[in-house]
mmCIF file of C-alpha atoms in Angstrom:
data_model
loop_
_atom_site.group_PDB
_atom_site.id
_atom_site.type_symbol
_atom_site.label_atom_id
_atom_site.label_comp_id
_atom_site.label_asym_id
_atom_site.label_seq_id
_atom_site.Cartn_x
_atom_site.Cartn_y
_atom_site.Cartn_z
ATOM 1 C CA UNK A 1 5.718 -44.113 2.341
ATOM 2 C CA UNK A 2 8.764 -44.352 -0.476
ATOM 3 C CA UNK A 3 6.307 -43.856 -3.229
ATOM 4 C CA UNK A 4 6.576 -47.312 -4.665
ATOM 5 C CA UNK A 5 3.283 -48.896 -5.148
ATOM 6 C CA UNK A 6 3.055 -52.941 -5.261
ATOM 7 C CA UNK A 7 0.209 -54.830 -6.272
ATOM 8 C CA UNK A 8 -1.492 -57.209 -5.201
ATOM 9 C CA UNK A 9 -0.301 -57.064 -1.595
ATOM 10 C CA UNK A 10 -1.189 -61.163 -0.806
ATOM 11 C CA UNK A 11 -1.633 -63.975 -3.251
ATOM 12 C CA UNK A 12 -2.448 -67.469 -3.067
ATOM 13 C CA UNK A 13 -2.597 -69.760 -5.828
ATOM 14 C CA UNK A 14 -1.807 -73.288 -6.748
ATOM 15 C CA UNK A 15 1.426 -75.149 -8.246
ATOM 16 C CA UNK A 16 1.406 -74.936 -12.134
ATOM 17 C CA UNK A 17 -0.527 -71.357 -12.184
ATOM 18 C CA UNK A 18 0.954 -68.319 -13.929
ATOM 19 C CA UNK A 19 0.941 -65.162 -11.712
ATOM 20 C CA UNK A 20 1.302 -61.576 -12.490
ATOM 21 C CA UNK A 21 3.054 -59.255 -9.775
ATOM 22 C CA UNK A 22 2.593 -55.136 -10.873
ATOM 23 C CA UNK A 23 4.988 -52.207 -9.529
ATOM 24 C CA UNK A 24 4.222 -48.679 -10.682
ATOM 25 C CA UNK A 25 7.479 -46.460 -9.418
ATOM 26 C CA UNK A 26 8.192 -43.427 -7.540
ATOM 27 C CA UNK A 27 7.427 -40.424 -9.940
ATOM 28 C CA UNK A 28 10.523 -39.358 -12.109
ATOM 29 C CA UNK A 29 12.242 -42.304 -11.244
ATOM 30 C CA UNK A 30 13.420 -44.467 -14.206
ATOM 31 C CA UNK A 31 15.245 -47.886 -13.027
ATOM 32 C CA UNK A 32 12.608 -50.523 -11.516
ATOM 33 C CA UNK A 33 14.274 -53.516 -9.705
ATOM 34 C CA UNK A 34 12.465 -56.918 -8.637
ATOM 35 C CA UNK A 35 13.711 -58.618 -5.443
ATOM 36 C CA UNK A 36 12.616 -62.252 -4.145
ATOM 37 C CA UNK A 37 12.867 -62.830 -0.176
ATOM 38 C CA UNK A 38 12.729 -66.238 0.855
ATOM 39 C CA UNK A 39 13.117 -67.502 4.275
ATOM 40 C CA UNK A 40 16.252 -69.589 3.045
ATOM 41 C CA UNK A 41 17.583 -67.377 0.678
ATOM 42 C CA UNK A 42 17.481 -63.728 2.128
ATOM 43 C CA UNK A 43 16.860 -60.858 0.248
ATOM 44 C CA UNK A 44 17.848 -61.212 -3.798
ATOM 45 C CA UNK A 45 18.070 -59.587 -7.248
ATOM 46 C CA UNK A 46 16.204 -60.594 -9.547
ATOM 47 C CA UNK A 47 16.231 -58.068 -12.289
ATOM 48 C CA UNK A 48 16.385 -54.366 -13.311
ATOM 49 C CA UNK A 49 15.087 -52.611 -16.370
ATOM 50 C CA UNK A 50 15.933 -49.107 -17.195
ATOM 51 C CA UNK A 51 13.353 -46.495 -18.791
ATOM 52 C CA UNK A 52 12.033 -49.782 -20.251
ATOM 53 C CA UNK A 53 15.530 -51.862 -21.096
ATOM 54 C CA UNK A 54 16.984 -54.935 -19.220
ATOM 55 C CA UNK A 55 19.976 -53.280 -17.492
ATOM 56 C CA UNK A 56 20.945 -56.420 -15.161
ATOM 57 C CA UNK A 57 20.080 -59.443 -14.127
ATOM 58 C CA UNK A 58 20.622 -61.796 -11.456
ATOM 59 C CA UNK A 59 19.522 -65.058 -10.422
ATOM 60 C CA UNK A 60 15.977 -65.284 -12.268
ATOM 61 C CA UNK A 61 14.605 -68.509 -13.534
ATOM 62 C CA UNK A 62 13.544 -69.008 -17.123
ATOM 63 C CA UNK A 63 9.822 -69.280 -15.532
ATOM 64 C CA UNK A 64 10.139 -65.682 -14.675
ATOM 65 C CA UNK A 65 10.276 -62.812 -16.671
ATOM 66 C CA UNK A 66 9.731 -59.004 -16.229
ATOM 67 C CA UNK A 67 9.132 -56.196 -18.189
ATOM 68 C CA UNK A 68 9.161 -52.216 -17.727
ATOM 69 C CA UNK A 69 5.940 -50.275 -19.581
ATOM 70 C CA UNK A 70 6.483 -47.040 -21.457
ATOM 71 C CA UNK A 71 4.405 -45.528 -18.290
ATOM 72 C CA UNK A 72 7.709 -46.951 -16.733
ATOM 73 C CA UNK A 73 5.060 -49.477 -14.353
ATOM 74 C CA UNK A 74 6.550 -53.011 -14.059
ATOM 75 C CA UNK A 75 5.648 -56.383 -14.277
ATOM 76 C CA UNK A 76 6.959 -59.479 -13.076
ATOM 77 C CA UNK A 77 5.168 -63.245 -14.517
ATOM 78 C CA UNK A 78 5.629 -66.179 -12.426
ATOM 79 C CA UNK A 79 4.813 -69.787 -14.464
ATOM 80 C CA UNK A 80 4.578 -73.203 -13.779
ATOM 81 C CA UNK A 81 5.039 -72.514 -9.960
ATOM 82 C CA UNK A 82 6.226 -74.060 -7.606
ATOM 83 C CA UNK A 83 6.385 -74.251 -3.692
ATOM 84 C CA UNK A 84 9.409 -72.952 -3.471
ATOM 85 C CA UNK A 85 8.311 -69.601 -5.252
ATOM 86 C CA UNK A 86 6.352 -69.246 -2.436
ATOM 87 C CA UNK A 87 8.016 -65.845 -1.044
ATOM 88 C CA UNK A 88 7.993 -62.121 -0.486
ATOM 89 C CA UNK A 89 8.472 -60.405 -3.979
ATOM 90 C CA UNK A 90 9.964 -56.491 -3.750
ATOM 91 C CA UNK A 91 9.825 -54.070 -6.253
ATOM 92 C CA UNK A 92 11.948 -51.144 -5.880
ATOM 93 C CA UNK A 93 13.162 -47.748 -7.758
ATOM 94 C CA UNK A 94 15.874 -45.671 -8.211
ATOM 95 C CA UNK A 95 16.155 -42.328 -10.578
ATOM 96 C CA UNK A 96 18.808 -43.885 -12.160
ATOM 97 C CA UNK A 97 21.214 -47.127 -11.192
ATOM 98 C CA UNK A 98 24.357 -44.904 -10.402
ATOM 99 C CA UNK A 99 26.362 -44.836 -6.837
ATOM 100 C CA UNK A 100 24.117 -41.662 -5.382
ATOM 101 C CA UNK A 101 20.948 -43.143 -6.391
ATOM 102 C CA UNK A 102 19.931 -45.661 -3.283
ATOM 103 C CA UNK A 103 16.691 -47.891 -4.107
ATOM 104 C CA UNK A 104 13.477 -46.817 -2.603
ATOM 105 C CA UNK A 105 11.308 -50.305 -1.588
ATOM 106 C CA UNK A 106 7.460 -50.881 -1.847
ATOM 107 C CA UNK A 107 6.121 -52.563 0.856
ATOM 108 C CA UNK A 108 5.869 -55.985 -1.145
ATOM 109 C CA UNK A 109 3.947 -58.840 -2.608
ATOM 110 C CA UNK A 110 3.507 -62.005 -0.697
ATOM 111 C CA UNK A 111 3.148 -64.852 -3.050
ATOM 112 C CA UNK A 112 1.813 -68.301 -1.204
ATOM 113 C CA UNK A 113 1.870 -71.267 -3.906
ATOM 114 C CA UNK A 114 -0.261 -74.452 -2.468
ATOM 115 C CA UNK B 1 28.880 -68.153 -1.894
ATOM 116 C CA UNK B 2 26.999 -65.561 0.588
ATOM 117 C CA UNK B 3 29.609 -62.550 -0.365
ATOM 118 C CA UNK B 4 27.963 -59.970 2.273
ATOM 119 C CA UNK B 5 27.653 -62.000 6.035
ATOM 120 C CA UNK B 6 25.663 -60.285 9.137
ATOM 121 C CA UNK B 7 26.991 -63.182 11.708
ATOM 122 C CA UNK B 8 24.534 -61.623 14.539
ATOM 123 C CA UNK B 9 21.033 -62.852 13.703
ATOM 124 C CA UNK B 10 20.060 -60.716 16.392
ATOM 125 C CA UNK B 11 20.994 -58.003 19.094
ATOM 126 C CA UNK B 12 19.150 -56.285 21.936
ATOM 127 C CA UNK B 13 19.895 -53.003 23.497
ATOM 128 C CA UNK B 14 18.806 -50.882 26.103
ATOM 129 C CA UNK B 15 17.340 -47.490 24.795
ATOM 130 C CA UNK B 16 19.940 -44.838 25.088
ATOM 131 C CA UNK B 17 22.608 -47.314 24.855
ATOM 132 C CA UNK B 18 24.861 -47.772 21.554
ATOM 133 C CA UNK B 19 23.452 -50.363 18.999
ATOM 134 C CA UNK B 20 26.584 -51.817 17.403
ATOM 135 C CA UNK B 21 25.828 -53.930 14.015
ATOM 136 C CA UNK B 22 28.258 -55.693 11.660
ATOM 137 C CA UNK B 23 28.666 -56.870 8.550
ATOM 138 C CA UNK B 24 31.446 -58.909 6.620
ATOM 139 C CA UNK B 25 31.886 -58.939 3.014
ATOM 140 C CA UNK B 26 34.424 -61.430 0.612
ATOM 141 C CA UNK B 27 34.289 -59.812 -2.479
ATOM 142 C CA UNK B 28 37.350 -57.188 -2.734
ATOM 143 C CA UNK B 29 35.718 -55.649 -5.648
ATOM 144 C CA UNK B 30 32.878 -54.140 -3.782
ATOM 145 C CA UNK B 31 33.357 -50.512 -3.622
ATOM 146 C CA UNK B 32 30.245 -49.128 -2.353
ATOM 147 C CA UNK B 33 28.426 -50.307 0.540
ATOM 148 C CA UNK B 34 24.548 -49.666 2.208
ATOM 149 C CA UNK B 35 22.222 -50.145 4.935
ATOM 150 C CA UNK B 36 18.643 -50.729 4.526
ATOM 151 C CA UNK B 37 16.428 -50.969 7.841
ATOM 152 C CA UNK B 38 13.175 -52.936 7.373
ATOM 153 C CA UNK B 39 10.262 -53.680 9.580
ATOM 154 C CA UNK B 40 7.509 -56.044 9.606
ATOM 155 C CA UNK B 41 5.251 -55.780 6.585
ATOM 156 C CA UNK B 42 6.754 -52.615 5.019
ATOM 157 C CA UNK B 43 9.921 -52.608 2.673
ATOM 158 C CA UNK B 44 13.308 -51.800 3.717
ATOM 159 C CA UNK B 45 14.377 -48.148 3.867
ATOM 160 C CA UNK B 46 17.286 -46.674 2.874
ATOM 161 C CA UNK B 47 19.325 -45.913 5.961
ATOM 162 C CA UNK B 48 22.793 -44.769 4.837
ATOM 163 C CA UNK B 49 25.504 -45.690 3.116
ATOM 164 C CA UNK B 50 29.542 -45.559 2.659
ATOM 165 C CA UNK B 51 31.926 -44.895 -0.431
ATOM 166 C CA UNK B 52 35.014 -47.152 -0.036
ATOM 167 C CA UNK B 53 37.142 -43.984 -0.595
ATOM 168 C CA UNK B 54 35.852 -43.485 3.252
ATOM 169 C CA UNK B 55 36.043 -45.020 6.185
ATOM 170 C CA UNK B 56 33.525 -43.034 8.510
ATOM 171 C CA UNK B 57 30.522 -41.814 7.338
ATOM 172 C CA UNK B 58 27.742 -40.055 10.018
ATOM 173 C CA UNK B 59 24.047 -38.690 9.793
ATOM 174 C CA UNK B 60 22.602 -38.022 12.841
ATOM 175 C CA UNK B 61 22.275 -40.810 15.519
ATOM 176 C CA UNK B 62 23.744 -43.078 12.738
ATOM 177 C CA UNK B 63 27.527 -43.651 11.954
ATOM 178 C CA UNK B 64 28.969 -46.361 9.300
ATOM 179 C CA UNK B 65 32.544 -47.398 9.620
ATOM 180 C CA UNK B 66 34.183 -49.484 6.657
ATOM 181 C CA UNK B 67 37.421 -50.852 7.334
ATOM 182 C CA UNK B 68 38.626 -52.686 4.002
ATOM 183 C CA UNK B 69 41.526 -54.513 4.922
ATOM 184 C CA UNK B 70 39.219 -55.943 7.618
ATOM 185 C CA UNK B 71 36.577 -56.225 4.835
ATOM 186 C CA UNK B 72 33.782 -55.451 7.816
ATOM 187 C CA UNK B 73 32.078 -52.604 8.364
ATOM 188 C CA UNK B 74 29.687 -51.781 11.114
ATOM 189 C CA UNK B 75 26.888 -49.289 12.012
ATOM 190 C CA UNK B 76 26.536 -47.524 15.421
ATOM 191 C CA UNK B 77 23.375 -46.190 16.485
ATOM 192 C CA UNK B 78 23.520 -43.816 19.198
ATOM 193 C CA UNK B 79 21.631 -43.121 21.099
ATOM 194 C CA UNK B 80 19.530 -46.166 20.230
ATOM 195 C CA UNK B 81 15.696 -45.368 20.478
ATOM 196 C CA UNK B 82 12.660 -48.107 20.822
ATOM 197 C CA UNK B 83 11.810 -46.672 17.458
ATOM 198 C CA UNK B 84 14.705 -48.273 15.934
ATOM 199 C CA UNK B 85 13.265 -52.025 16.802
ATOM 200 C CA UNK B 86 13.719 -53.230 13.162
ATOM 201 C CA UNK B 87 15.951 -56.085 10.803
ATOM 202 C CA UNK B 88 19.026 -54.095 9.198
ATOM 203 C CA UNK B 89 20.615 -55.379 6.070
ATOM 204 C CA UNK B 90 24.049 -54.508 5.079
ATOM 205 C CA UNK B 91 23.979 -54.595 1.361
ATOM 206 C CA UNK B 92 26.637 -54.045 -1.608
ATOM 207 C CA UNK B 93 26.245 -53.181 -5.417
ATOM 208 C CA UNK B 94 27.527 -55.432 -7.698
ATOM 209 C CA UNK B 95 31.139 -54.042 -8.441
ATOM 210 C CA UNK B 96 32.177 -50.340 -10.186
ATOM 211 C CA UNK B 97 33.170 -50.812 -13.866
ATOM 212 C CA UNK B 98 29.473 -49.620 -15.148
ATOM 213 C CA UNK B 99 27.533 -52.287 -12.856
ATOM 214 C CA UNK B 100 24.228 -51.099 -11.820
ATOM 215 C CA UNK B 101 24.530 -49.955 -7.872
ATOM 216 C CA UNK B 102 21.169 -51.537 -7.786
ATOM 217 C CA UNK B 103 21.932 -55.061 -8.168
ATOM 218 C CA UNK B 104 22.384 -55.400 -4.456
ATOM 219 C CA UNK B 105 23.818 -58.237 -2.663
ATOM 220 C CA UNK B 106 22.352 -58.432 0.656
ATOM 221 C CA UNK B 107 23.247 -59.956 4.290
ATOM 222 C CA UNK B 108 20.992 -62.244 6.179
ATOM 223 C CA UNK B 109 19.656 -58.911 8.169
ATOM 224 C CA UNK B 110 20.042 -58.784 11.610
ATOM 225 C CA UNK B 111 16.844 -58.207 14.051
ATOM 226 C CA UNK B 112 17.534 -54.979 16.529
ATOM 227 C CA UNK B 113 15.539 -54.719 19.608
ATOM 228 C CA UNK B 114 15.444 -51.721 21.706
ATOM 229 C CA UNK B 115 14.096 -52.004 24.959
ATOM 230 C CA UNK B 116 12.456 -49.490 26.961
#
C-alpha cells in the first residue's frame, strides 16, 4: 500500500460529460502529480502542484485542469470528453519534487468515455 | 519524440536465473534516472534508481547500471523470483537546473515473466 488514495477506482460516462478524479496523498507529503496511461501513449505527466501551487506541467489539454486543496487532496476535471480520454489516470506523491524524493503511486482511476 | 525507449516489450526468465532489462534514453540532459515496477491493477512502485554521477548502483537482488556515453542503462535482477512477474518502466526527471524530479518521462515498460 504507498499510502496514496485514488478515487473513484472505475468510471464510465459519456462523450461531452465533465468528470471529477480525487487523490488525497501520503501523509506529510506535499507535491501531488497526475499521470494519464493510455494504451498508445504510455505512462505521462500531466501536472504537479506543490503545497497547493502549479510547480510543472506537461502535456495537459485546456479541457483538463487540476488543483491541490489546502488539506493538500487533489483534483483533476475532465470536460467535454472524448474517447480518447478514455484511460488509466495516476495520482502520485512525493514529500517534495527534489532528486531523493521518488513518487509513491495510487493504484489508479480508470476512466471509460462511451 | 519518445526520449526514454524500453525496445523489449517483453522478457521471460527462469526463476533463479538473471533478469536483464534495458532502457535507452536521447536526451543528454537527463541526469537522474528510475525504475518503477508495476503490476496489474495496482500503481507502479518505486524500485530504485541511479544518479548520473554513478554508474552502478545495487540494493539487494537489484543492480542498475548507467552507462552515459552509451546513453542505456539496464537493471539486473538476480536471482529473479516468480514474485517479480511484473511491467518495469525506466523513467527520467525532466532535466537538473530546478526541474521538478517528478515530471517523469517514462519508457513503454517492459512485461517480466518469471517462470517457475
Amino acid at each position: 500500500d504507498s499510502g496514496v488514495t485514488q478515487t473513484p477506482k472505475h468510471l464510465i460516462t459519456a462523450t461531452g460529460q465533465r468528470v471529477t478524479l480525487r487523490c488525497s496523498p501520503r501523509s506529510g507529503d506535499l507535491s501531488v502529480y497526475w499521470y494519464q496511461q493510455s494504451l498508445d501513449q504510455g505512462l505521462q505527466f500531466l501536472i504537479q502542484y506543490y503545497n497547493g501551487e502549479e510547480r510543472a506541467k506537461g502535456n495537459i489539454l485546456e479541457r483538463f485542469s487540476a488543483q491541490q486543496f489546502p488539506d493538500l487532496h487533489s483534483e483533476l476535471n475532465l470536460s467535454s470528453l472524448e474517447l480518447g480520454d478514455s484511460a488509466l489516470y495516476f495520482c502520485a506523491s512525493s514529500v517534495s519534487s527534489g532528486e531523493n524524493s521518488p513518487l509513491h503511486f495510487g493504484n489508479g482511476t480508470r476512466l471509460t468515455v462511451t | 519524440d519518445q526520449q526514454v525507449k524500453q525496445n523489449s516489450p517483453s522478457l521471460s526468465v527462469q526463476e533463479g536465473r538473471i533478469s536483464i532489462l534495458n532502457c535507452d534514453y536521447t536526451n543528454s540532459m537527463f541526469d537522474y534516472f528510475l525504475w518503477y515496477k508495476k503490476y496489474p491493477a495496482e500503481g507502479p512502485t518505486f524500485l530504485i534508481s541511479i544518479s548520473s554521477i554513478k554508474d552502478k548502483n545495487e540494493d539487494g537482488r537489484f543492480t542498475v547500471f548507467l552507462n552515459k556515453s552509451a546513453k542505456h542503462l539496464s537493471l539486473h535482477i538476480v536471482p529473479s523470483q516468480p514474485g517479480d512477474s511484473a511491467v518495469y518502466f525506466c523513467a527520467a526527471p525532466g532535466g537538473a537546473g530546478g526541474t521538478s524530479y517528478g515530471k517523469l518521462t517514462f519508457g513503454q515498460g517492459t512485461i517480466l515473466t518469471v517462470h517457475p
